[in-house]
Amino acid sequence: MKIAVFASGNGSNFEAIVEAVRDGKVEAEIALLVCDRPEAYVLKRAERLGISSITLQPKAFESKIAYETEVLDHLQAESIELIVLAGCMRIVGATLLKAYPKRIVNIHPSLLPLYPGRQGIEDAFNDGATETGVTVHLVDEGIDTGPVLAQRKVAIHQGDAIELLEGKIHALEHELFPEVIQTYIKKLKS
Ligand code: GAR
């Protein structure tokens, strides 16, 4: 199964997935990283890990359709079968959704449908929630919506610093995301 990972920032989930593939825990090839920010640290990780990457900035295109058509050309050239969003801070549009039905998976740092958007961890923390978590789901046209594949809870204790919560969430993501990707790949193959 050839996978493209889309990421916009740090890339710790990207690296966790690449390592899981190398350890034989995910039966796939990470064939391409698609990034939308030239300064994103994930690009350095890709270089170090020997994974091909492309950086395409939406603002360089006249429309979202034009942008996604270019992305799609790269995906098709690599025969990509599954898209994994790992910290991709961009809403997937109709062009990619139509080309990859039920084949785009996202991770989000909250118990969706609670706290969607760019700041799932901060939003739960600032809301005084006593628990939050991680969701892996299939992507549809909404923001952090679509059928849930897996969810795990993380407790927030009184007096916890947000950095502690962030650390717990990211550690959980790095464990859960490769597991769910592997389970989903098996389902797609069956
Ligand atoms: C992760 O916590 C992921 O769940 C979140 O971005 C972070 C990326 O971290 N995604 C979203 O908020 C999507 N709405 P990483 O770049 O270190 O993998």
JSON list of C-alpha atoms and ligand atoms in Angstrom, two decimals:
[
{"chain": "A", "resi": 1, "resn": "MET", "atom": "CA", "xyz": [0.00, 0.00, 0.00]},
{"chain": "A", "resi": 2, "resn": "LYS", "atom": "CA", "xyz": [1.58, 3.28, -1.10]},
{"chain": "A", "resi": 3, "resn": "ILE", "atom": "CA", "xyz": [0.90, 6.14, 1.28]},
{"chain": "A", "resi": 4, "resn": "ALA", "atom": "CA", "xyz": [1.34, 9.91, 1.00]},
{"chain": "A", "resi": 5, "resn": "VAL", "atom": "CA", "xyz": [1.53, 11.82, 4.28]},
{"chain": "A", "resi": 6, "resn": "PHE", "atom": "CA", "xyz": [0.31, 15.43, 4.30]},
{"chain": "A", "resi": 7, "resn": "ALA", "atom": "CA", "xyz": [1.81, 17.61, 7.03]},
{"chain": "A", "resi": 8, "resn": "SER", "atom": "CA", "xyz": [2.19, 21.33, 7.72]},
{"chain": "A", "resi": 9, "resn": "GLY", "atom": "CA", "xyz": [4.39, 21.61, 10.81]},
{"chain": "A", "resi": 10, "resn": "ASN", "atom": "CA", "xyz": [6.60, 19.75, 13.22]},
{"chain": "A", "resi": 11, "resn": "GLY", "atom": "CA", "xyz": [6.07, 16.27, 11.79]},
{"chain": "A", "resi": 12, "resn": "SER", "atom": "CA", "xyz": [6.40, 14.10, 14.90]},
{"chain": "A", "resi": 13, "resn": "ASN", "atom": "CA", "xyz": [3.48, 11.94, 13.72]},
{"chain": "A", "resi": 14, "resn": "PHE", "atom": "CA", "xyz": [5.02, 11.67, 10.26]},
{"chain": "A", "resi": 15, "resn": "GLU", "atom": "CA", "xyz": [8.22, 10.36, 11.84]},
{"chain": "A", "resi": 16, "resn": "ALA", "atom": "CA", "xyz": [6.31, 7.92, 14.06]},
{"chain": "A", "resi": 17, "resn": "ILE", "atom": "CA", "xyz": [4.57, 6.48, 10.99]},
{"chain": "A", "resi": 18, "resn": "VAL", "atom": "CA", "xyz": [7.83, 6.18, 9.03]},
{"chain": "A", "resi": 19, "resn": "GLU", "atom": "CA", "xyz": [9.41, 4.36, 12.00]},
{"chain": "A", "resi": 20, "resn": "ALA", "atom": "CA", "xyz": [6.41, 2.04, 12.33]},
{"chain": "A", "resi": 21, "resn": "VAL", "atom": "CA", "xyz": [6.78, 1.13, 8.65]},
{"chain": "A", "resi": 22, "resn": "ARG", "atom": "CA", "xyz": [10.49, 0.47, 9.14]},
{"chain": "A", "resi": 23, "resn": "ASP", "atom": "CA", "xyz": [9.75, -1.70, 12.18]},
{"chain": "A", "resi": 24, "resn": "GLY", "atom": "CA", "xyz": [7.27, -3.76, 10.13]},
{"chain": "A", "resi": 25, "resn": "LYS", "atom": "CA", "xyz": [4.31, -2.58, 12.22]},
{"chain": "A", "resi": 26, "resn": "VAL", "atom": "CA", "xyz": [2.63, -0.88, 9.25]},
{"chain": "A", "resi": 27, "resn": "GLU", "atom": "CA", "xyz": [2.58, -2.79, 5.96]},
{"chain": "A", "resi": 28, "resn": "ALA", "atom": "CA", "xyz": [2.99, 0.14, 3.63]},
{"chain": "A", "resi": 29, "resn": "GLU", "atom": "CA", "xyz": [5.45, 2.33, 1.81]},
{"chain": "A", "resi": 30, "resn": "ILE", "atom": "CA", "xyz": [5.61, 6.00, 2.71]},
{"chain": "A", "resi": 31, "resn": "ALA", "atom": "CA", "xyz": [6.19, 7.13, -0.84]},
{"chain": "A", "resi": 32, "resn": "LEU", "atom": "CA", "xyz": [5.73, 10.89, -0.47]},
{"chain": "A", "resi": 33, "resn": "LEU", "atom": "CA", "xyz": [5.44, 13.75, 2.00]},
{"chain": "A", "resi": 34, "resn": "VAL", "atom": "CA", "xyz": [3.21, 16.59, 0.80]},
{"chain": "A", "resi": 35, "resn": "CYS", "atom": "CA", "xyz": [3.85, 19.85, 2.65]},
{"chain": "A", "resi": 36, "resn": "ASP", "atom": "CA", "xyz": [2.28, 23.29, 2.26]},
{"chain": "A", "resi": 37, "resn": "ARG", "atom": "CA", "xyz": [4.84, 25.37, 4.21]},
{"chain": "A", "resi": 38, "resn": "PRO", "atom": "CA", "xyz": [8.48, 25.63, 3.07]},
{"chain": "A", "resi": 39, "resn": "GLU", "atom": "CA", "xyz": [9.64, 26.42, 6.63]},
{"chain": "A", "resi": 40, "resn": "ALA", "atom": "CA", "xyz": [7.96, 23.37, 8.20]},
{"chain": "A", "resi": 41, "resn": "TYR", "atom": "CA", "xyz": [10.28, 21.20, 10.30]},
{"chain": "A", "resi": 42, "resn": "VAL", "atom": "CA", "xyz": [8.67, 18.07, 8.86]},
{"chain": "A", "resi": 43, "resn": "LEU", "atom": "CA", "xyz": [10.65, 18.68, 5.66]},
{"chain": "A", "resi": 44, "resn": "LYS", "atom": "CA", "xyz": [13.93, 18.28, 7.58]},
{"chain": "A", "resi": 45, "resn": "ARG", "atom": "CA", "xyz": [12.64, 15.05, 9.09]},
{"chain": "A", "resi": 46, "resn": "ALA", "atom": "CA", "xyz": [11.77, 13.75, 5.59]},
{"chain": "A", "resi": 47, "resn": "GLU", "atom": "CA", "xyz": [15.25, 14.57, 4.34]},
{"chain": "A", "resi": 48, "resn": "ARG", "atom": "CA", "xyz": [16.88, 12.82, 7.31]},
{"chain": "A", "resi": 49, "resn": "LEU", "atom": "CA", "xyz": [14.60, 9.79, 6.89]},
{"chain": "A", "resi": 50, "resn": "GLY", "atom": "CA", "xyz": [15.14, 9.61, 3.13]},
{"chain": "A", "resi": 51, "resn": "ILE", "atom": "CA", "xyz": [11.49, 10.18, 2.20]},
{"chain": "A", "resi": 52, "resn": "SER", "atom": "CA", "xyz": [10.69, 12.17, -0.98]},
{"chain": "A", "resi": 53, "resn": "SER", "atom": "CA", "xyz": [8.80, 15.38, -0.36]},
{"chain": "A", "resi": 54, "resn": "ILE", "atom": "CA", "xyz": [7.10, 18.11, -2.32]},
{"chain": "A", "resi": 55, "resn": "THR", "atom": "CA", "xyz": [6.18, 21.56, -1.03]},
{"chain": "A", "resi": 56, "resn": "LEU", "atom": "CA", "xyz": [3.26, 23.25, -2.74]},
{"chain": "A", "resi": 57, "resn": "GLN", "atom": "CA", "xyz": [1.92, 26.52, -1.37]},
{"chain": "A", "resi": 58, "resn": "PRO", "atom": "CA", "xyz": [-1.77, 27.08, -2.06]},
{"chain": "A", "resi": 59, "resn": "LYS", "atom": "CA", "xyz": [-1.24, 30.82, -2.46]},
{"chain": "A", "resi": 60, "resn": "ALA", "atom": "CA", "xyz": [0.85, 30.13, -5.57]},
{"chain": "A", "resi": 61, "resn": "PHE", "atom": "CA", "xyz": [-2.26, 28.76, -7.30]},
{"chain": "A", "resi": 62, "resn": "GLU", "atom": "CA", "xyz": [-5.25, 30.64, -8.66]},
{"chain": "A", "resi": 63, "resn": "SER", "atom": "CA", "xyz": [-7.77, 28.40, -6.89]},
{"chain": "A", "resi": 64, "resn": "LYS", "atom": "CA", "xyz": [-8.11, 25.50, -4.48]},
{"chain": "A", "resi": 65, "resn": "ILE", "atom": "CA", "xyz": [-9.07, 23.31, -7.44]},
{"chain": "A", "resi": 66, "resn": "ALA", "atom": "CA", "xyz": [-5.87, 24.26, -9.29]},
{"chain": "A", "resi": 67, "resn": "TYR", "atom": "CA", "xyz": [-3.82, 23.58, -6.14]},
{"chain": "A", "resi": 68, "resn": "GLU", "atom": "CA", "xyz": [-5.39, 20.20, -5.48]},
{"chain": "A", "resi": 69, "resn": "THR", "atom": "CA", "xyz": [-5.16, 19.22, -9.15]},
{"chain": "A", "resi": 70, "resn": "GLU", "atom": "CA", "xyz": [-1.41, 19.74, -8.96]},
{"chain": "A", "resi": 71, "resn": "VAL", "atom": "CA", "xyz": [-1.22, 17.73, -5.71]},
{"chain": "A", "resi": 72, "resn": "LEU", "atom": "CA", "xyz": [-3.28, 14.99, -7.34]},
{"chain": "A", "resi": 73, "resn": "ASP", "atom": "CA", "xyz": [-0.91, 14.83, -10.31]},
{"chain": "A", "resi": 74, "resn": "HIS", "atom": "CA", "xyz": [1.96, 14.08, -7.91]},
{"chain": "A", "resi": 75, "resn": "LEU", "atom": "CA", "xyz": [-0.10, 11.48, -6.03]},
{"chain": "A", "resi": 76, "resn": "GLN", "atom": "CA", "xyz": [-1.10, 9.71, -9.22]},
{"chain": "A", "resi": 77, "resn": "ALA", "atom": "CA", "xyz": [2.46, 9.81, -10.57]},
{"chain": "A", "resi": 78, "resn": "GLU", "atom": "CA", "xyz": [3.49, 7.89, -7.42]},
{"chain": "A", "resi": 79, "resn": "SER", "atom": "CA", "xyz": [0.43, 5.56, -7.56]},
{"chain": "A", "resi": 80, "resn": "ILE", "atom": "CA", "xyz": [-0.58, 6.66, -4.05]},
{"chain": "A", "resi": 81, "resn": "GLU", "atom": "CA", "xyz": [-3.44, 4.56, -2.65]},
{"chain": "A", "resi": 82, "resn": "LEU", "atom": "CA", "xyz": [-3.99, 6.15, 0.78]},
{"chain": "A", "resi": 83, "resn": "ILE", "atom": "CA", "xyz": [-3.55, 9.71, 2.10]},
{"chain": "A", "resi": 84, "resn": "VAL", "atom": "CA", "xyz": [-2.64, 10.22, 5.75]},
{"chain": "A", "resi": 85, "resn": "LEU", "atom": "CA", "xyz": [-3.11, 13.69, 7.25]},
{"chain": "A", "resi": 86, "resn": "ALA", "atom": "CA", "xyz": [-0.60, 14.10, 10.09]},
{"chain": "A", "resi": 87, "resn": "GLY", "atom": "CA", "xyz": [-0.85, 17.67, 11.30]},
{"chain": "A", "resi": 88, "resn": "CYS", "atom": "CA", "xyz": [-2.16, 18.93, 7.96]},
{"chain": "A", "resi": 89, "resn": "MET", "atom": "CA", "xyz": [-3.69, 22.32, 8.75]},
{"chain": "A", "resi": 90, "resn": "ARG", "atom": "CA", "xyz": [-5.68, 22.62, 5.53]},
{"chain": "A", "resi": 91, "resn": "ILE", "atom": "CA", "xyz": [-9.22, 21.60, 4.65]},
{"chain": "A", "resi": 92, "resn": "VAL", "atom": "CA", "xyz": [-9.27, 18.89, 2.01]},
{"chain": "A", "resi": 93, "resn": "GLY", "atom": "CA", "xyz": [-11.35, 19.97, -0.98]},
{"chain": "A", "resi": 94, "resn": "ALA", "atom": "CA", "xyz": [-13.58, 18.20, -3.47]},
{"chain": "A", "resi": 95, "resn": "THR", "atom": "CA", "xyz": [-10.82, 17.36, -5.96]},
{"chain": "A", "resi": 96, "resn": "LEU", "atom": "CA", "xyz": [-8.90, 15.16, -3.52]},
{"chain": "A", "resi": 97, "resn": "LEU", "atom": "CA", "xyz": [-12.00, 13.83, -1.76]},
{"chain": "A", "resi": 98, "resn": "LYS", "atom": "CA", "xyz": [-13.42, 12.63, -5.08]},
{"chain": "A", "resi": 99, "resn": "ALA", "atom": "CA", "xyz": [-10.14, 11.03, -6.15]},
{"chain": "A", "resi": 100, "resn": "TYR", "atom": "CA", "xyz": [-9.64, 9.27, -2.77]},
{"chain": "A", "resi": 101, "resn": "PRO", "atom": "CA", "xyz": [-13.07, 8.28, -1.40]},
{"chain": "A", "resi": 102, "resn": "LYS", "atom": "CA", "xyz": [-12.73, 6.73, 2.09]},
{"chain": "A", "resi": 103, "resn": "ARG", "atom": "CA", "xyz": [-8.97, 6.80, 1.53]},
{"chain": "A", "resi": 104, "resn": "ILE", "atom": "CA", "xyz": [-8.01, 9.91, 3.48]},
{"chain": "A", "resi": 105, "resn": "VAL", "atom": "CA", "xyz": [-7.32, 9.43, 7.20]},
{"chain": "A", "resi": 106, "resn": "ASN", "atom": "CA", "xyz": [-6.76, 12.24, 9.73]},
{"chain": "A", "resi": 107, "resn": "ILE", "atom": "CA", "xyz": [-5.58, 12.47, 13.32]},
{"chain": "A", "resi": 108, "resn": "HIS", "atom": "CA", "xyz": [-6.94, 15.11, 15.66]},
{"chain": "A", "resi": 109, "resn": "PRO", "atom": "CA", "xyz": [-5.92, 15.89, 19.25]},
{"chain": "A", "resi": 110, "resn": "SER", "atom": "CA", "xyz": [-9.34, 15.80, 20.92]},
{"chain": "A", "resi": 111, "resn": "LEU", "atom": "CA", "xyz": [-12.34, 13.55, 21.41]},
{"chain": "A", "resi": 112, "resn": "LEU", "atom": "CA", "xyz": [-14.21, 14.66, 18.30]},
{"chain": "A", "resi": 113, "resn": "PRO", "atom": "CA", "xyz": [-16.79, 16.06, 17.80]},
{"chain": "A", "resi": 114, "resn": "LEU", "atom": "CA", "xyz": [-15.47, 18.10, 20.76]},
{"chain": "A", "resi": 115, "resn": "TYR", "atom": "CA", "xyz": [-12.83, 20.76, 20.05]},
{"chain": "A", "resi": 116, "resn": "PRO", "atom": "CA", "xyz": [-12.32, 20.58, 16.27]},
{"chain": "A", "resi": 117, "resn": "GLY", "atom": "CA", "xyz": [-10.03, 23.02, 14.46]},
{"chain": "A", "resi": 118, "resn": "ARG", "atom": "CA", "xyz": [-6.42, 24.06, 14.78]},
{"chain": "A", "resi": 119, "resn": "GLN", "atom": "CA", "xyz": [-6.09, 24.15, 18.59]},
{"chain": "A", "resi": 120, "resn": "GLY", "atom": "CA", "xyz": [-7.79, 21.03, 19.89]},
{"chain": "A", "resi": 121, "resn": "ILE", "atom": "CA", "xyz": [-5.48, 20.63, 22.89]},
{"chain": "A", "resi": 122, "resn": "GLU", "atom": "CA", "xyz": [-5.56, 24.30, 24.00]},
{"chain": "A", "resi": 123, "resn": "ASP", "atom": "CA", "xyz": [-9.32, 24.50, 23.51]},
{"chain": "A", "resi": 124, "resn": "ALA", "atom": "CA", "xyz": [-9.99, 21.51, 25.79]},
{"chain": "A", "resi": 125, "resn": "PHE", "atom": "CA", "xyz": [-7.49, 22.76, 28.37]},
{"chain": "A", "resi": 126, "resn": "ASN", "atom": "CA", "xyz": [-8.83, 26.33, 28.42]},
{"chain": "A", "resi": 127, "resn": "ASP", "atom": "CA", "xyz": [-12.38, 25.01, 28.62]},
{"chain": "A", "resi": 128, "resn": "GLY", "atom": "CA", "xyz": [-11.56, 23.29, 31.92]},
{"chain": "A", "resi": 129, "resn": "ALA", "atom": "CA", "xyz": [-12.33, 19.83, 30.49]},
{"chain": "A", "resi": 130, "resn": "THR", "atom": "CA", "xyz": [-11.49, 16.92, 32.80]},
{"chain": "A", "resi": 131, "resn": "GLU", "atom": "CA", "xyz": [-10.71, 14.66, 29.88]},
{"chain": "A", "resi": 132, "resn": "THR", "atom": "CA", "xyz": [-9.75, 14.95, 26.24]},
{"chain": "A", "resi": 133, "resn": "GLY", "atom": "CA", "xyz": [-7.98, 12.60, 23.87]},
{"chain": "A", "resi": 134, "resn": "VAL", "atom": "CA", "xyz": [-7.11, 11.63, 20.34]},
{"chain": "A", "resi": 135, "resn": "THR", "atom": "CA", "xyz": [-9.32, 10.76, 17.38]},
{"chain": "A", "resi": 136, "resn": "VAL", "atom": "CA", "xyz": [-8.39, 9.06, 14.10]},
{"chain": "A", "resi": 137, "resn": "HIS", "atom": "CA", "xyz": [-11.09, 9.40, 11.47]},
{"chain": "A", "resi": 138, "resn": "LEU", "atom": "CA", "xyz": [-11.86, 9.26, 7.76]},
{"chain": "A", "resi": 139, "resn": "VAL", "atom": "CA", "xyz": [-11.98, 12.68, 6.15]},
{"chain": "A", "resi": 140, "resn": "ASP", "atom": "CA", "xyz": [-15.08, 14.20, 4.60]},
{"chain": "A", "resi": 141, "resn": "GLU", "atom": "CA", "xyz": [-15.82, 17.76, 3.47]},
{"chain": "A", "resi": 142, "resn": "GLY", "atom": "CA", "xyz": [-16.11, 19.14, 7.04]},
{"chain": "A", "resi": 143, "resn": "ILE", "atom": "CA", "xyz": [-13.46, 20.37, 9.49]},
{"chain": "A", "resi": 144, "resn": "ASP", "atom": "CA", "xyz": [-12.37, 17.37, 11.59]},
{"chain": "A", "resi": 145, "resn": "THR", "atom": "CA", "xyz": [-15.55, 15.47, 10.79]},
{"chain": "A", "resi": 146, "resn": "GLY", "atom": "CA", "xyz": [-16.06, 12.07, 9.13]},
{"chain": "A", "resi": 147, "resn": "PRO", "atom": "CA", "xyz": [-16.44, 8.50, 10.43]},
{"chain": "A", "resi": 148, "resn": "VAL", "atom": "CA", "xyz": [-14.35, 7.77, 13.52]},
{"chain": "A", "resi": 149, "resn": "LEU", "atom": "CA", "xyz": [-11.91, 4.86, 13.24]},
{"chain": "A", "resi": 150, "resn": "ALA", "atom": "CA", "xyz": [-10.54, 5.06, 16.80]},
{"chain": "A", "resi": 151, "resn": "GLN", "atom": "CA", "xyz": [-10.57, 7.26, 19.89]},
{"chain": "A", "resi": 152, "resn": "ARG", "atom": "CA", "xyz": [-8.51, 7.21, 23.07]},
{"chain": "A", "resi": 153, "resn": "LYS", "atom": "CA", "xyz": [-9.07, 9.27, 26.22]},
{"chain": "A", "resi": 154, "resn": "VAL", "atom": "CA", "xyz": [-6.56, 11.27, 28.24]},
{"chain": "A", "resi": 155, "resn": "ALA", "atom": "CA", "xyz": [-7.47, 12.58, 31.71]},
{"chain": "A", "resi": 156, "resn": "ILE", "atom": "CA", "xyz": [-6.78, 16.22, 32.62]},
{"chain": "A", "resi": 157, "resn": "HIS", "atom": "CA", "xyz": [-6.09, 16.60, 36.34]},
{"chain": "A", "resi": 158, "resn": "GLN", "atom": "CA", "xyz": [-6.50, 19.83, 38.25]},
{"chain": "A", "resi": 159, "resn": "GLY", "atom": "CA", "xyz": [-3.24, 21.75, 38.26]},
{"chain": "A", "resi": 160, "resn": "ASP", "atom": "CA", "xyz": [-1.79, 19.94, 35.19]},
{"chain": "A", "resi": 161, "resn": "ALA", "atom": "CA", "xyz": [0.28, 22.23, 32.98]},
{"chain": "A", "resi": 162, "resn": "ILE", "atom": "CA", "xyz": [-0.72, 22.36, 29.33]},
{"chain": "A", "resi": 163, "resn": "GLU", "atom": "CA", "xyz": [2.77, 21.12, 28.38]},
{"chain": "A", "resi": 164, "resn": "LEU", "atom": "CA", "xyz": [2.12, 17.92, 30.32]},
{"chain": "A", "resi": 165, "resn": "LEU", "atom": "CA", "xyz": [-1.15, 17.42, 28.47]},
{"chain": "A", "resi": 166, "resn": "GLU", "atom": "CA", "xyz": [0.51, 18.10, 25.10]},
{"chain": "A", "resi": 167, "resn": "GLY", "atom": "CA", "xyz": [3.19, 15.53, 25.89]},
{"chain": "A", "resi": 168, "resn": "LYS", "atom": "CA", "xyz": [0.60, 12.89, 26.84]},
{"chain": "A", "resi": 169, "resn": "ILE", "atom": "CA", "xyz": [-1.48, 13.57, 23.72]},
{"chain": "A", "resi": 170, "resn": "HIS", "atom": "CA", "xyz": [1.47, 13.43, 21.35]},
{"chain": "A", "resi": 171, "resn": "ALA", "atom": "CA", "xyz": [2.82, 10.22, 22.92]},
{"chain": "A", "resi": 172, "resn": "LEU", "atom": "CA", "xyz": [-0.62, 8.65, 22.51]},
{"chain": "A", "resi": 173, "resn": "GLU", "atom": "CA", "xyz": [-0.86, 9.86, 18.90]},
{"chain": "A", "resi": 174, "resn": "HIS", "atom": "CA", "xyz": [2.49, 8.30, 18.02]},
{"chain": "A", "resi": 175, "resn": "GLU", "atom": "CA", "xyz": [1.26, 4.94, 19.33]},
{"chain": "A", "resi": 176, "resn": "LEU", "atom": "CA", "xyz": [-2.34, 5.04, 18.10]},
{"chain": "A", "resi": 177, "resn": "PHE", "atom": "CA", "xyz": [-1.94, 6.48, 14.60]},
{"chain": "A", "resi": 178, "resn": "PRO", "atom": "CA", "xyz": [0.33, 3.73, 13.17]},
{"chain": "A", "resi": 179, "resn": "GLU", "atom": "CA", "xyz": [-1.90, 1.06, 14.79]},
{"chain": "A", "resi": 180, "resn": "VAL", "atom": "CA", "xyz": [-5.05, 2.46, 13.22]},
{"chain": "A", "resi": 181, "resn": "ILE", "atom": "CA", "xyz": [-3.38, 2.95, 9.84]},
{"chain": "A", "resi": 182, "resn": "GLN", "atom": "CA", "xyz": [-2.30, -0.70, 9.86]},
{"chain": "A", "resi": 183, "resn": "THR", "atom": "CA", "xyz": [-5.81, -1.88, 10.82]},
{"chain": "A", "resi": 184, "resn": "TYR", "atom": "CA", "xyz": [-7.35, 0.28, 8.10]},
{"chain": "A", "resi": 185, "resn": "ILE", "atom": "CA", "xyz": [-4.89, -0.94, 5.44]},
{"chain": "A", "resi": 186, "resn": "LYS", "atom": "CA", "xyz": [-5.86, -4.51, 6.29]},
{"chain": "A", "resi": 187, "resn": "LYS", "atom": "CA", "xyz": [-9.55, -3.60, 5.95]},
{"chain": "A", "resi": 188, "resn": "LEU", "atom": "CA", "xyz": [-8.96, -1.98, 2.56]},
{"chain": "A", "resi": 189, "resn": "LYS", "atom": "CA", "xyz": [-7.11, -5.06, 1.34]},
{"chain": "A", "resi": 190, "resn": "SER", "atom": "CA", "xyz": [-9.78, -7.54, 2.52]},
{"chain": "B", "resi": 1, "resn": "GAR", "atom": "C1", "xyz": [-1.04, 16.69, 16.07]},
{"chain": "B", "resi": 1, "resn": "GAR", "atom": "O1", "xyz": [-1.33, 16.86, 17.44]},
{"chain": "B", "resi": 1, "resn": "GAR", "atom": "C2", "xyz": [-2.31, 16.45, 15.29]},
{"chain": "B", "resi": 1, "resn": "GAR", "atom": "O2", "xyz": [-3.27, 15.73, 16.01]},
{"chain": "B", "resi": 1, "resn": "GAR", "atom": "C3", "xyz": [-2.78, 17.88, 15.04]},
{"chain": "B", "resi": 1, "resn": "GAR", "atom": "O3", "xyz": [-1.60, 18.56, 14.71]},
{"chain": "B", "resi": 1, "resn": "GAR", "atom": "C4", "xyz": [-0.51, 18.00, 15.47]},
{"chain": "B", "resi": 1, "resn": "GAR", "atom": "C5", "xyz": [0.65, 17.79, 14.54]},
{"chain": "B", "resi": 1, "resn": "GAR", "atom": "O4", "xyz": [1.80, 17.42, 15.26]},
{"chain": "B", "resi": 1, "resn": "GAR", "atom": "N1", "xyz": [-3.76, 17.95, 13.99]},
{"chain": "B", "resi": 1, "resn": "GAR", "atom": "C6", "xyz": [-4.78, 18.81, 14.00]},
{"chain": "B", "resi": 1, "resn": "GAR", "atom": "O5", "xyz": [-4.96, 19.63, 14.88]},
{"chain": "B", "resi": 1, "resn": "GAR", "atom": "C7", "xyz": [-5.75, 18.67, 12.82]},
{"chain": "B", "resi": 1, "resn": "GAR", "atom": "N2", "xyz": [-6.87, 19.50, 13.01]},
{"chain": "B", "resi": 1, "resn": "GAR", "atom": "P1", "xyz": [3.08, 16.86, 14.48]},
{"chain": "B", "resi": 1, "resn": "GAR", "atom": "O6", "xyz": [3.34, 17.86, 13.34]},
{"chain": "B", "resi": 1, "resn": "GAR", "atom": "O7", "xyz": [4.18, 16.86, 15.48]},
{"chain": "B", "resi": 1, "resn": "GAR", "atom": "O8", "xyz": [2.74, 15.50, 13.95]}
]
